């Protein structure tokens, strides 16, 4: 079964920050995991380049909107390389193919009688590019604010509408029939309560600015930026050409999003698709929000975290590891340098890095750098293997299926701790004199354990685990989950080990 995974497409009004890197990283880990399991994956990310907010940002920068979006979009494309994202494509909503897809979807909705011309009067937040009902607003110093904290303005203009009000019951039925569609459950409950409270028709065009996809047959209007943006997920698969080679990836398996944009993905998007007689996505997963050392991340506070600066300081893989290890995915989390340093120095360098270095150095020194054969005692088989290593791939798979990245990593590190206990108990360095046959067996068991860890951790830390697998002598074609079933041959020559992680010395 082909697997289609997406990130949100990010607004190009500003440069990428840790939140963008986080969503993309989680999606990347999933994509790599499915590939490791032998599945065919299409992983999409990109940039959202239309709308009033981007138009304003371009004006403030004194640039033409296209030149501005070209420049900022490139920063997001660069981020995919610096975070080592394995995306198969990068979409920009200013591409001609995307305009075509949006207009085709629009025409289909018109044919189905789902769109009509009216006039919009209501509260709009440019920062969120979203409309809000009067009961959702709060007022401070004469200014009204959306629940997100964005100021709203009163908008009055002719507008096309999508008959969203007619879709409430069908959406509720869809959520009932597909309980996994919106996750986690808290978000599902919020969305269902919102839909149950009654949906109004959705304004889907604007006349007060120009930076958008023109409405087919009525150039005075540009499409509402969220309708334009959501369509990216099918543009990338060739829509409207449903015979395209990539169309078989639809419907998406997971739209990974932050909790701020659930409403668009879980209400508007499936309604548009069902109205156009296209299948809705299988799952929308909303993760939580990062704060910085306890504070909300915002440009005005000046505490925006630059993912590239973090990578420079701590190394890419420790940052990738930390972001998914520290906070239960779906909940809010706080970024702190001390926590990152602790994870790097403790789990990565001490628990995993040292274990690898000890085992591989002992094999170099005591086994002429060649892999010993498999000889397991009953205690080895029942303990380290049956209780920890053999079930580990399916434990990790179950956790990742539920997007519990932190628990997937915890399961691996529980086994790493056990392997550390095993090497301490067995003391292979002392066995050299007393029982050299047992020493070989113990070192082989530990080598097998390291191979399991390195294989399973590849999606999280691709570069470092590739280095570990090199040091373990695992050939490139034996690094998949399936390959774990085939033991490496006795006598395999192993290269000299080198440290995997650099500790941070001045730990807070
Ligand atoms: O909403 N913590 O784009 P956007 C965690 N263009 N994640 C965060 C975050 C934080 N502090 N800040 C941002 C848009 N994010 C639309 C999407 S999709 C068809 C259109 C992440 O640039 C999180 O994934 O505002 C959030 O949903 C996304 O960035 C918003 O990015």
Short mmCIF file of C-alpha atoms and ligand atoms in Angstrom, two decimals:
data_model
loop_
_atom_site.label_atom_id
_atom_site.label_comp_id
_atom_site.label_asym_id
_atom_site.label_seq_id
_atom_site.Cartn_x
_atom_site.Cartn_y
_atom_site.Cartn_z
CA UNK A 1 0.00 0.00 0.00
CA UNK A 2 1.47 3.38 -0.96
CA UNK A 3 1.84 5.80 1.95
CA UNK A 4 1.27 9.54 1.52
CA UNK A 5 2.49 11.88 4.27
CA UNK A 6 2.35 15.66 4.27
CA UNK A 7 3.49 18.62 6.35
CA UNK A 8 1.59 21.91 6.29
CA UNK A 9 2.85 24.22 3.60
CA UNK A 10 4.43 27.09 5.49
CA UNK A 11 3.68 30.76 5.03
CA UNK A 12 6.52 32.64 3.48
CA UNK A 13 5.86 35.78 5.49
CA UNK A 14 8.84 34.99 7.69
CA UNK A 15 11.85 32.70 7.91
CA UNK A 16 11.54 29.14 9.22
CA UNK A 17 11.65 28.54 12.97
CA UNK A 18 11.73 25.60 15.33
CA UNK A 19 7.97 24.95 15.04
CA UNK A 20 8.22 24.44 11.29
CA UNK A 21 11.26 22.23 11.70
CA UNK A 22 9.36 20.18 14.31
CA UNK A 23 6.34 19.31 12.16
CA UNK A 24 8.57 18.49 9.20
CA UNK A 25 10.87 16.40 11.32
CA UNK A 26 8.06 14.28 12.77
CA UNK A 27 6.76 13.67 9.26
CA UNK A 28 10.26 12.82 8.09
CA UNK A 29 10.68 10.21 10.82
CA UNK A 30 7.39 8.59 9.80
CA UNK A 31 8.35 8.64 6.14
CA UNK A 32 11.71 7.04 6.86
CA UNK A 33 10.10 4.48 9.13
CA UNK A 34 7.64 3.36 6.45
CA UNK A 35 10.46 3.10 3.91
CA UNK A 36 12.47 1.04 6.38
CA UNK A 37 9.46 -1.27 6.59
CA UNK A 38 9.62 -1.66 2.81
CA UNK A 39 6.61 0.53 1.99
CA UNK A 40 6.37 2.96 -0.89
CA UNK A 41 6.21 6.51 0.45
CA UNK A 42 5.46 9.94 -0.96
CA UNK A 43 6.42 12.68 1.49
CA UNK A 44 5.42 16.23 0.61
CA UNK A 45 6.29 19.60 2.08
CA UNK A 46 6.34 23.11 0.65
CA UNK A 47 5.34 26.74 0.98
CA UNK A 48 2.05 28.64 1.11
CA UNK A 49 2.67 31.80 -0.86
CA UNK A 50 -0.61 33.58 -1.47
CA UNK A 51 -2.93 35.65 0.69
CA UNK A 52 -3.12 38.99 2.34
CA UNK A 53 -0.57 38.18 5.01
CA UNK A 54 2.15 37.30 2.49
CA UNK A 55 1.19 40.28 0.32
CA UNK A 56 1.62 42.57 3.35
CA UNK A 57 4.96 41.00 4.26
CA UNK A 58 6.19 41.61 0.70
CA UNK A 59 5.01 45.23 0.84
CA UNK A 60 6.75 45.75 4.19
CA UNK A 61 9.95 44.34 2.68
CA UNK A 62 9.50 46.71 -0.29
CA UNK A 63 9.54 43.79 -2.70
CA UNK A 64 7.33 42.50 -5.47
CA UNK A 65 5.35 39.56 -4.02
CA UNK A 66 6.75 36.99 -6.43
CA UNK A 67 10.37 38.05 -5.84
CA UNK A 68 9.69 38.07 -2.11
CA UNK A 69 8.12 34.61 -2.08
CA UNK A 70 10.91 33.21 -4.28
CA UNK A 71 13.42 34.37 -1.71
CA UNK A 72 11.64 33.21 1.45
CA UNK A 73 10.47 29.94 -0.07
CA UNK A 74 14.11 29.12 -0.74
CA UNK A 75 14.82 29.41 2.99
CA UNK A 76 12.25 26.67 3.63
CA UNK A 77 13.73 24.54 0.87
CA UNK A 78 17.17 25.01 2.42
CA UNK A 79 15.76 23.89 5.76
CA UNK A 80 14.81 20.53 4.25
CA UNK A 81 18.48 19.97 3.44
CA UNK A 82 19.82 21.24 6.75
CA UNK A 83 17.37 19.10 8.76
CA UNK A 84 18.06 16.13 6.46
CA UNK A 85 14.41 15.76 5.48
CA UNK A 86 13.68 12.98 3.03
CA UNK A 87 10.77 14.70 1.28
CA UNK A 88 10.01 13.43 -2.20
CA UNK A 89 8.70 16.77 -3.42
CA UNK A 90 8.51 20.42 -2.47
CA UNK A 91 5.46 22.33 -3.63
CA UNK A 92 4.96 26.08 -4.00
CA UNK A 93 1.46 27.47 -4.37
CA UNK A 94 2.65 30.04 -6.92
CA UNK A 95 3.45 27.26 -9.42
CA UNK A 96 1.27 27.20 -12.56
CA UNK A 97 0.27 23.56 -11.95
CA UNK A 98 -1.17 24.59 -8.61
CA UNK A 99 -3.24 27.40 -10.07
CA UNK A 100 -4.62 24.85 -12.51
CA UNK A 101 -5.48 22.39 -9.74
CA UNK A 102 -7.21 25.07 -7.63
CA UNK A 103 -9.25 26.27 -10.56
CA UNK A 104 -10.22 22.71 -11.50
CA UNK A 105 -11.39 21.96 -7.97
CA UNK A 106 -13.32 25.24 -7.90
CA UNK A 107 -15.05 24.43 -11.20
CA UNK A 108 -15.96 20.99 -9.95
CA UNK A 109 -17.55 22.50 -6.85
CA UNK A 110 -19.48 24.97 -9.02
CA UNK A 111 -20.75 22.08 -11.18
CA UNK A 112 -21.91 20.29 -8.06
CA UNK A 113 -23.84 23.36 -6.93
CA UNK A 114 -21.62 23.85 -3.87
CA UNK A 115 -20.55 27.44 -4.58
CA UNK A 116 -22.71 30.58 -4.84
CA UNK A 117 -22.05 34.34 -5.06
CA UNK A 118 -23.07 36.48 -2.07
CA UNK A 119 -21.57 39.18 0.11
CA UNK A 120 -19.35 38.68 3.11
CA UNK A 121 -19.59 40.74 6.20
CA UNK A 122 -17.72 39.60 9.26
CA UNK A 123 -14.55 39.37 11.36
CA UNK A 124 -11.31 38.40 9.66
CA UNK A 125 -7.84 37.86 11.16
CA UNK A 126 -5.14 38.43 8.56
CA UNK A 127 -2.52 36.80 10.76
CA UNK A 128 -4.49 33.53 10.82
CA UNK A 129 -6.06 34.11 7.39
CA UNK A 130 -9.28 33.01 9.09
CA UNK A 131 -12.86 34.16 9.66
CA UNK A 132 -14.32 34.11 13.17
CA UNK A 133 -17.82 34.27 14.62
CA UNK A 134 -18.64 37.17 17.00
CA UNK A 135 -19.00 34.78 19.94
CA UNK A 136 -15.41 33.58 19.47
CA UNK A 137 -13.90 37.04 19.98
CA UNK A 138 -12.60 38.87 23.04
CA UNK A 139 -12.07 42.62 23.29
CA UNK A 140 -9.17 44.60 24.80
CA UNK A 141 -8.69 48.36 24.52
CA UNK A 142 -11.32 48.60 21.80
CA UNK A 143 -9.60 45.95 19.64
CA UNK A 144 -11.21 42.57 19.05
CA UNK A 145 -9.10 39.42 19.09
CA UNK A 146 -9.52 35.88 17.78
CA UNK A 147 -8.93 32.91 20.15
CA UNK A 148 -5.41 32.65 18.67
CA UNK A 149 -4.63 36.17 19.91
CA UNK A 150 -4.65 37.67 16.41
CA UNK A 151 -6.50 40.99 16.00
CA UNK A 152 -9.55 40.81 13.72
CA UNK A 153 -10.96 43.41 11.36
CA UNK A 154 -14.45 43.90 10.02
CA UNK A 155 -14.58 42.93 6.36
CA UNK A 156 -17.40 43.69 3.96
CA UNK A 157 -17.12 42.65 0.32
CA UNK A 158 -18.77 40.55 -2.38
CA UNK A 159 -17.71 36.96 -2.02
CA UNK A 160 -18.27 33.46 -3.26
CA UNK A 161 -19.42 31.01 -0.62
CA UNK A 162 -19.00 27.30 -0.16
CA UNK A 163 -22.15 25.61 1.22
CA UNK A 164 -20.39 24.41 4.35
CA UNK A 165 -23.61 24.64 6.40
CA UNK A 166 -25.01 21.71 4.43
CA UNK A 167 -22.06 19.47 5.37
CA UNK A 168 -22.33 19.41 9.18
CA UNK A 169 -24.22 16.14 9.48
CA UNK A 170 -22.17 14.40 6.84
CA UNK A 171 -18.96 15.54 8.54
CA UNK A 172 -20.20 14.27 11.90
CA UNK A 173 -21.08 10.93 10.35
CA UNK A 174 -17.64 10.80 8.75
CA UNK A 175 -15.97 11.45 12.15
CA UNK A 176 -18.15 8.75 13.75
CA UNK A 177 -17.33 6.24 11.04
CA UNK A 178 -13.61 7.08 11.13
CA UNK A 179 -12.69 7.66 14.78
CA UNK A 180 -9.01 7.73 13.80
CA UNK A 181 -9.53 10.65 11.39
CA UNK A 182 -8.68 13.42 13.88
CA UNK A 183 -6.04 12.73 16.51
CA UNK A 184 -5.33 13.13 19.34
CA UNK A 185 -8.77 12.67 20.96
CA UNK A 186 -8.78 16.14 22.55
CA UNK A 187 -8.65 17.72 19.08
CA UNK A 188 -11.32 15.37 17.82
CA UNK A 189 -13.63 16.41 20.64
CA UNK A 190 -13.02 20.10 19.93
CA UNK A 191 -13.72 19.69 16.23
CA UNK A 192 -16.87 17.66 16.83
CA UNK A 193 -18.19 20.20 19.34
CA UNK A 194 -17.53 22.99 16.85
CA UNK A 195 -19.32 21.18 14.03
CA UNK A 196 -22.24 20.24 16.31
CA UNK A 197 -22.67 23.88 17.28
CA UNK A 198 -23.62 24.51 13.63
CA UNK A 199 -21.57 25.48 10.59
CA UNK A 200 -22.17 28.58 8.49
CA UNK A 201 -21.33 28.86 4.81
CA UNK A 202 -17.70 29.69 4.21
CA UNK A 203 -16.52 32.77 2.34
CA UNK A 204 -14.03 31.44 -0.22
CA UNK A 205 -13.06 34.48 -2.28
CA UNK A 206 -11.77 37.99 -1.65
CA UNK A 207 -11.85 41.16 -3.74
CA UNK A 208 -9.84 43.49 -1.50
CA UNK A 209 -6.40 42.29 -2.64
CA UNK A 210 -4.90 40.59 -5.70
CA UNK A 211 -2.26 38.13 -4.48
CA UNK A 212 -3.99 34.80 -5.03
CA UNK A 213 -5.41 32.36 -7.56
CA UNK A 214 -8.05 34.12 -9.71
CA UNK A 215 -11.55 32.67 -9.45
CA UNK A 216 -12.34 31.00 -12.79
CA UNK A 217 -14.64 33.24 -14.80
CA UNK A 218 -14.52 36.15 -12.32
CA UNK A 219 -11.13 37.83 -12.19
CA UNK A 220 -12.28 40.40 -9.67
CA UNK A 221 -11.99 37.66 -7.03
CA UNK A 222 -9.04 35.67 -5.79
CA UNK A 223 -9.58 32.41 -3.93
CA UNK A 224 -9.53 32.35 -0.15
CA UNK A 225 -5.97 31.41 0.71
CA UNK A 226 -6.94 28.34 2.76
CA UNK A 227 -8.85 26.83 -0.13
CA UNK A 228 -5.82 27.48 -2.31
CA UNK A 229 -3.44 26.11 0.34
CA UNK A 230 -5.30 22.89 1.14
CA UNK A 231 -5.49 22.03 -2.54
CA UNK A 232 -1.67 21.69 -2.57
CA UNK A 233 -2.05 18.17 -1.22
CA UNK A 234 -3.72 17.02 -4.43
CA UNK A 235 -1.84 19.31 -6.83
CA UNK A 236 1.33 17.50 -5.87
CA UNK A 237 -0.22 14.20 -6.97
CA UNK A 238 -1.18 15.53 -10.40
CA UNK A 239 -4.76 16.70 -9.77
CA UNK A 240 -6.89 17.32 -11.85
CA UNK A 241 -5.32 14.49 -13.85
CA UNK A 242 -6.59 11.51 -11.90
CA UNK A 243 -4.75 9.20 -14.27
CA UNK A 244 -1.44 10.69 -13.18
CA UNK A 245 1.25 8.30 -11.97
CA UNK A 246 1.16 9.78 -8.45
CA UNK A 247 -2.62 9.89 -8.01
CA UNK A 248 -2.56 6.39 -6.49
CA UNK A 249 -1.15 8.00 -3.32
CA UNK A 250 -4.48 9.74 -2.67
CA UNK A 251 -6.07 9.77 -0.09
CA UNK A 252 -3.31 10.98 2.21
CA UNK A 253 -2.46 8.69 5.11
CA UNK A 254 -1.47 11.50 7.44
CA UNK A 255 -1.70 15.26 7.22
CA UNK A 256 0.66 16.26 10.00
CA UNK A 257 -0.28 19.69 11.40
CA UNK A 258 0.09 21.90 14.46
CA UNK A 259 -2.94 22.29 16.70
CA UNK A 260 -3.51 25.82 15.37
CA UNK A 261 -4.70 24.61 11.98
CA UNK A 262 -6.87 21.64 12.85
CA UNK A 263 -10.12 23.32 11.89
CA UNK A 264 -8.99 23.88 8.32
CA UNK A 265 -7.77 20.32 7.87
CA UNK A 266 -10.48 18.47 9.75
CA UNK A 267 -13.55 20.49 8.71
CA UNK A 268 -13.05 22.55 5.56
CA UNK A 269 -10.77 20.14 3.74
CA UNK A 270 -12.85 16.94 4.00
CA UNK A 271 -15.98 19.01 3.22
CA UNK A 272 -14.41 20.42 0.01
CA UNK A 273 -13.27 16.96 -1.01
CA UNK A 274 -16.51 15.17 -0.28
CA UNK A 275 -18.40 17.95 -2.08
CA UNK A 276 -16.14 17.38 -5.09
CA UNK A 277 -16.73 13.61 -4.81
CA UNK A 278 -13.08 13.00 -3.92
CA UNK A 279 -12.09 10.78 -0.97
CA UNK A 280 -11.09 12.69 2.19
CA UNK A 281 -7.70 12.06 3.85
CA UNK A 282 -7.38 9.15 6.26
CA UNK A 283 -5.91 11.00 9.20
CA UNK A 284 -5.13 14.48 10.47
CA UNK A 285 -2.72 14.49 13.39
CA UNK A 286 -2.30 17.70 15.39
CA UNK A 287 0.76 18.10 17.55
CA UNK A 288 1.27 20.62 20.32
CA UNK A 289 3.01 23.92 20.62
CA UNK A 290 6.62 24.63 21.63
CA UNK A 291 7.45 27.36 24.09
CA UNK A 292 10.99 28.66 24.67
CA UNK A 293 12.29 28.32 28.26
CA UNK A 294 8.69 28.66 29.47
CA UNK A 295 7.68 31.56 27.20
CA UNK A 296 5.43 31.67 24.16
CA UNK A 297 7.58 31.91 21.02
CA UNK A 298 6.95 35.17 19.25
CA UNK A 299 8.73 37.65 17.07
CA UNK A 300 7.76 40.53 19.34
CA UNK A 301 9.28 38.83 22.41
CA UNK A 302 12.37 38.12 20.29
CA UNK A 303 12.72 34.52 21.44
CA UNK A 304 12.23 32.75 18.12
CA UNK A 305 14.46 29.67 17.98
CA UNK A 306 16.44 29.29 14.78
CA UNK A 307 16.70 25.56 14.03
CA UNK A 308 19.92 26.07 12.08
CA UNK A 309 21.66 27.74 15.00
CA UNK A 310 20.69 24.82 17.24
CA UNK A 311 22.00 22.33 14.71
CA UNK A 312 25.30 24.22 14.53
CA UNK A 313 25.71 24.12 18.26
CA UNK A 314 24.44 20.63 19.18
CA UNK A 315 24.69 18.71 15.90
CA UNK A 316 21.80 17.72 13.66
CA UNK A 317 20.98 14.27 14.98
CA UNK A 318 20.95 15.25 18.67
CA UNK A 319 18.48 18.03 17.78
CA UNK A 320 16.32 15.65 15.74
CA UNK A 321 16.41 13.18 18.61
CA UNK A 322 15.67 15.72 21.31
CA UNK A 323 12.66 17.30 19.63
CA UNK A 324 10.88 13.96 19.36
CA UNK A 325 12.18 12.47 22.62
CA UNK A 326 11.49 15.24 25.06
CA UNK A 327 7.79 15.93 24.66
CA UNK A 328 4.85 13.55 24.18
CA UNK A 329 3.78 14.19 20.61
CA UNK A 330 0.40 15.93 20.64
CA UNK A 331 1.11 17.85 23.84
CA UNK A 332 2.72 21.25 24.27
CA UNK A 333 6.37 21.26 25.19
CA UNK A 334 9.01 23.59 26.48
CA UNK A 335 12.37 23.98 24.79
CA UNK A 336 15.29 24.25 27.16
CA UNK A 337 19.00 24.06 26.48
CA UNK A 338 19.55 22.16 29.72
CA UNK A 339 17.09 19.46 28.67
CA UNK A 340 18.74 19.13 25.25
CA UNK A 341 22.18 18.93 26.83
CA UNK A 342 21.00 16.25 29.27
CA UNK A 343 19.53 14.09 26.54
CA UNK A 344 22.64 14.40 24.41
CA UNK A 345 25.15 13.76 27.18
CA UNK A 346 23.11 11.09 28.95
CA UNK A 347 21.14 8.94 26.57
CA UNK A 348 23.03 9.52 23.36
CA UNK A 349 26.67 9.87 24.38
CA UNK A 350 26.78 7.83 27.62
CA UNK A 351 24.16 5.13 27.13
CA UNK A 352 24.32 4.45 23.39
CA UNK A 353 27.61 5.98 22.20
CA UNK A 354 29.73 4.51 25.00
CA UNK A 355 28.13 1.10 24.69
CA UNK A 356 28.94 1.00 20.97
CA UNK A 357 32.46 2.18 21.59
CA UNK A 358 33.15 -0.34 24.34
CA UNK A 359 31.76 -3.29 22.40
CA UNK A 360 33.47 -2.42 19.15
CA UNK A 361 36.81 -1.67 20.83
CA UNK A 362 36.69 -5.00 22.65
CA UNK A 363 36.01 -6.79 19.36
CA UNK A 364 38.93 -4.95 17.75
CA UNK A 365 41.27 -5.81 20.57
CA UNK A 366 40.20 -9.31 21.50
CA UNK A 367 38.73 -10.81 18.33
CA UNK A 368 41.16 -9.46 15.72
CA UNK A 369 38.46 -7.08 14.54
CA UNK A 370 36.24 -9.91 13.31
CA UNK A 371 32.64 -10.61 14.28
CA UNK A 372 32.33 -13.66 16.58
CA UNK A 373 29.74 -16.34 15.83
CA UNK A 374 26.37 -16.67 17.58
CA UNK A 375 26.46 -18.81 20.73
CA UNK A 376 23.67 -17.94 23.16
CA UNK A 377 23.15 -19.22 26.68
CA UNK A 378 19.58 -19.96 27.77
CA UNK A 379 19.72 -16.84 29.94
CA UNK A 380 20.79 -14.71 26.94
CA UNK A 381 17.96 -16.08 24.84
CA UNK A 382 15.31 -15.56 27.50
CA UNK A 383 16.62 -12.30 28.87
CA UNK A 384 18.27 -9.85 26.50
CA UNK A 385 16.77 -11.34 23.34
CA UNK A 386 13.26 -12.59 24.16
CA UNK A 387 12.44 -9.83 26.64
CA UNK A 388 14.05 -6.85 24.90
CA UNK A 389 15.53 -7.18 21.43
CA UNK A 390 13.22 -9.55 19.54
CA UNK A 391 10.01 -7.66 20.35
CA UNK A 392 11.61 -4.23 19.88
CA UNK A 393 10.79 -3.66 16.19
CA UNK A 394 7.10 -4.32 16.76
CA UNK A 395 7.09 -2.23 19.96
CA UNK A 396 8.51 0.69 18.02
CA UNK A 397 6.09 0.11 15.14
CA UNK A 398 3.09 0.14 17.50
CA UNK A 399 4.23 3.36 19.11
CA UNK A 400 4.84 5.07 15.80
CA UNK A 401 1.48 3.93 14.47
CA UNK A 402 0.01 5.98 17.33
CA UNK A 403 2.47 8.85 16.74
CA UNK A 404 4.03 8.23 20.14
CA UNK A 405 7.52 9.16 19.01
CA UNK A 406 8.75 9.67 22.57
CA UNK A 407 7.55 6.18 23.62
CA UNK A 408 9.08 4.58 20.53
CA UNK A 409 12.39 6.10 21.60
CA UNK A 410 11.82 5.17 25.22
CA UNK A 411 11.29 1.54 24.16
CA UNK A 412 14.64 1.55 22.32
CA UNK A 413 16.45 3.20 25.23
CA UNK A 414 14.94 0.79 27.72
CA UNK A 415 16.66 -1.94 25.72
CA UNK A 416 19.86 0.15 25.52
CA UNK A 417 19.85 0.37 29.32
CA UNK A 418 19.38 -3.39 29.53
CA UNK A 419 22.32 -3.92 27.17
CA UNK A 420 24.42 -1.67 29.40
CA UNK A 421 23.36 -3.77 32.38
CA UNK A 422 24.29 -6.90 30.44
CA UNK A 423 27.80 -5.72 29.60
CA UNK A 424 28.38 -4.72 33.23
CA UNK A 425 27.11 -8.06 34.55
CA UNK A 426 28.94 -10.19 32.01
CA UNK A 427 32.17 -8.11 32.11
CA UNK A 428 33.56 -9.47 28.82
CA UNK A 429 36.90 -7.70 29.45
CA UNK A 430 37.43 -10.00 32.46
CA UNK A 431 36.30 -13.11 30.56
CA UNK A 432 39.29 -12.92 28.25
CA UNK A 433 41.38 -14.77 30.79
CA UNK A 434 38.72 -16.85 32.56
CA UNK A 435 36.38 -17.93 29.74
CA UNK A 436 37.36 -16.69 26.27
CA UNK A 437 34.61 -18.70 24.58
CA UNK A 438 31.97 -16.96 26.66
CA UNK A 439 33.64 -13.60 25.95
CA UNK A 440 33.10 -14.16 22.23
CA UNK A 441 29.45 -15.06 22.82
CA UNK A 442 28.84 -11.97 24.96
CA UNK A 443 30.46 -9.63 22.45
CA UNK A 444 28.43 -11.14 19.63
CA UNK A 445 25.21 -10.68 21.60
CA UNK A 446 26.06 -7.07 22.22
CA UNK A 447 26.90 -6.57 18.56
CA UNK A 448 23.50 -8.01 17.65
CA UNK A 449 21.88 -5.63 20.14
CA UNK A 450 23.66 -2.63 18.64
CA UNK A 451 22.56 -3.65 15.17
CA UNK A 452 18.93 -3.69 16.32
CA UNK A 453 19.28 -0.24 17.96
CA UNK A 454 21.02 1.29 14.96
CA UNK A 455 18.48 -0.13 12.52
CA UNK A 456 15.48 1.11 14.50
CA UNK A 457 16.97 4.53 15.19
CA UNK A 458 17.78 5.30 11.54
CA UNK A 459 14.60 7.32 10.96
CA UNK A 460 15.40 9.55 13.94
CA UNK A 461 19.16 9.99 13.45
CA UNK A 462 19.89 8.96 9.86
CA UNK A 463 23.52 10.15 9.59
CA UNK A 464 24.74 8.95 12.96
CA UNK A 465 23.03 5.59 12.65
CA UNK A 466 24.52 5.14 9.17
CA UNK A 467 27.93 5.67 10.79
CA UNK A 468 27.11 3.16 13.52
CA UNK A 469 25.90 0.61 10.97
CA UNK A 470 29.15 1.16 9.03
CA UNK A 471 31.13 0.50 12.20
CA UNK A 472 29.03 -2.61 12.87
CA UNK A 473 29.91 -3.87 9.38
CA UNK A 474 26.26 -4.00 8.28
CA UNK A 475 26.14 -3.83 4.47
CA UNK A 476 23.96 -1.13 2.90
CA UNK A 477 21.43 -3.68 1.69
CA UNK A 478 21.01 -5.20 5.15
CA UNK A 479 19.74 -2.15 7.03
CA UNK A 480 15.97 -2.62 6.65
CA UNK A 481 13.63 -3.98 9.32
CA UNK A 482 13.26 -7.19 7.33
CA UNK A 483 17.04 -7.65 7.17
CA UNK A 484 17.19 -7.97 10.97
CA UNK A 485 15.95 -11.54 10.56
CA UNK A 486 19.21 -12.53 8.84
CA UNK A 487 22.23 -12.73 11.17
CA UNK A 488 25.51 -11.25 9.99
CA UNK A 489 28.14 -13.86 9.09
CA UNK A 490 30.78 -14.94 11.60
CA UNK A 491 34.20 -13.56 10.76
CA UNK A 492 32.89 -10.34 9.20
CA UNK A 493 35.75 -7.81 9.37
CA UNK A 494 34.83 -4.65 11.32
CA UNK A 495 36.39 -1.22 10.86
CA UNK A 496 37.97 0.64 13.77
CA UNK A 497 35.28 2.35 15.90
CA UNK A 498 35.02 6.12 16.32
CA UNK A 499 32.88 8.11 18.79
CA UNK A 500 29.31 8.70 17.63
CA UNK A 501 28.31 11.72 19.71
CA UNK A 502 30.12 14.78 20.97
CA UNK A 503 29.18 15.65 24.54
CA UNK A 504 28.44 19.25 25.45
CA UNK A 505 31.02 20.08 28.11
CA UNK A 506 29.66 23.18 29.81
CA UNK A 507 26.36 21.50 30.64
CA UNK A 508 23.92 23.78 32.45
O1 LIG B 1 -0.52 27.81 9.07
N1 LIG B 1 5.29 24.90 17.95
O2 LIG B 1 1.47 28.14 7.96
P1 LIG B 1 2.47 28.59 9.14
C1 LIG B 1 5.02 23.86 17.16
N2 LIG B 1 0.25 28.16 5.66
N3 LIG B 1 4.72 23.97 15.86
C2 LIG B 1 4.68 25.19 15.33
C3 LIG B 1 4.95 26.35 16.09
C4 LIG B 1 5.28 26.17 17.49
N4 LIG B 1 5.56 27.18 18.31
N5 LIG B 1 4.83 27.41 15.28
C5 LIG B 1 4.51 26.95 14.04
C6 LIG B 1 0.14 27.90 8.05
N6 LIG B 1 4.43 25.59 14.06
C7 LIG B 1 -0.51 27.61 6.72
C8 LIG B 1 -0.69 26.10 6.55
S1 LIG B 1 -1.46 23.93 5.17
C9 LIG B 1 -2.48 23.62 3.88
C10 LIG B 1 -1.36 25.68 5.28
C11 LIG B 1 4.15 24.71 12.91
O3 LIG B 1 3.72 29.03 8.47
C12 LIG B 1 2.88 23.91 13.07
O4 LIG B 1 2.93 22.79 12.20
O5 LIG B 1 1.79 29.52 10.06
C13 LIG B 1 1.85 24.85 12.52
O6 LIG B 1 0.66 24.17 12.15
C14 LIG B 1 2.58 25.40 11.33
O7 LIG B 1 3.94 25.53 11.77
C15 LIG B 1 2.00 26.74 10.88
O8 LIG B 1 2.81 27.24 9.87
#
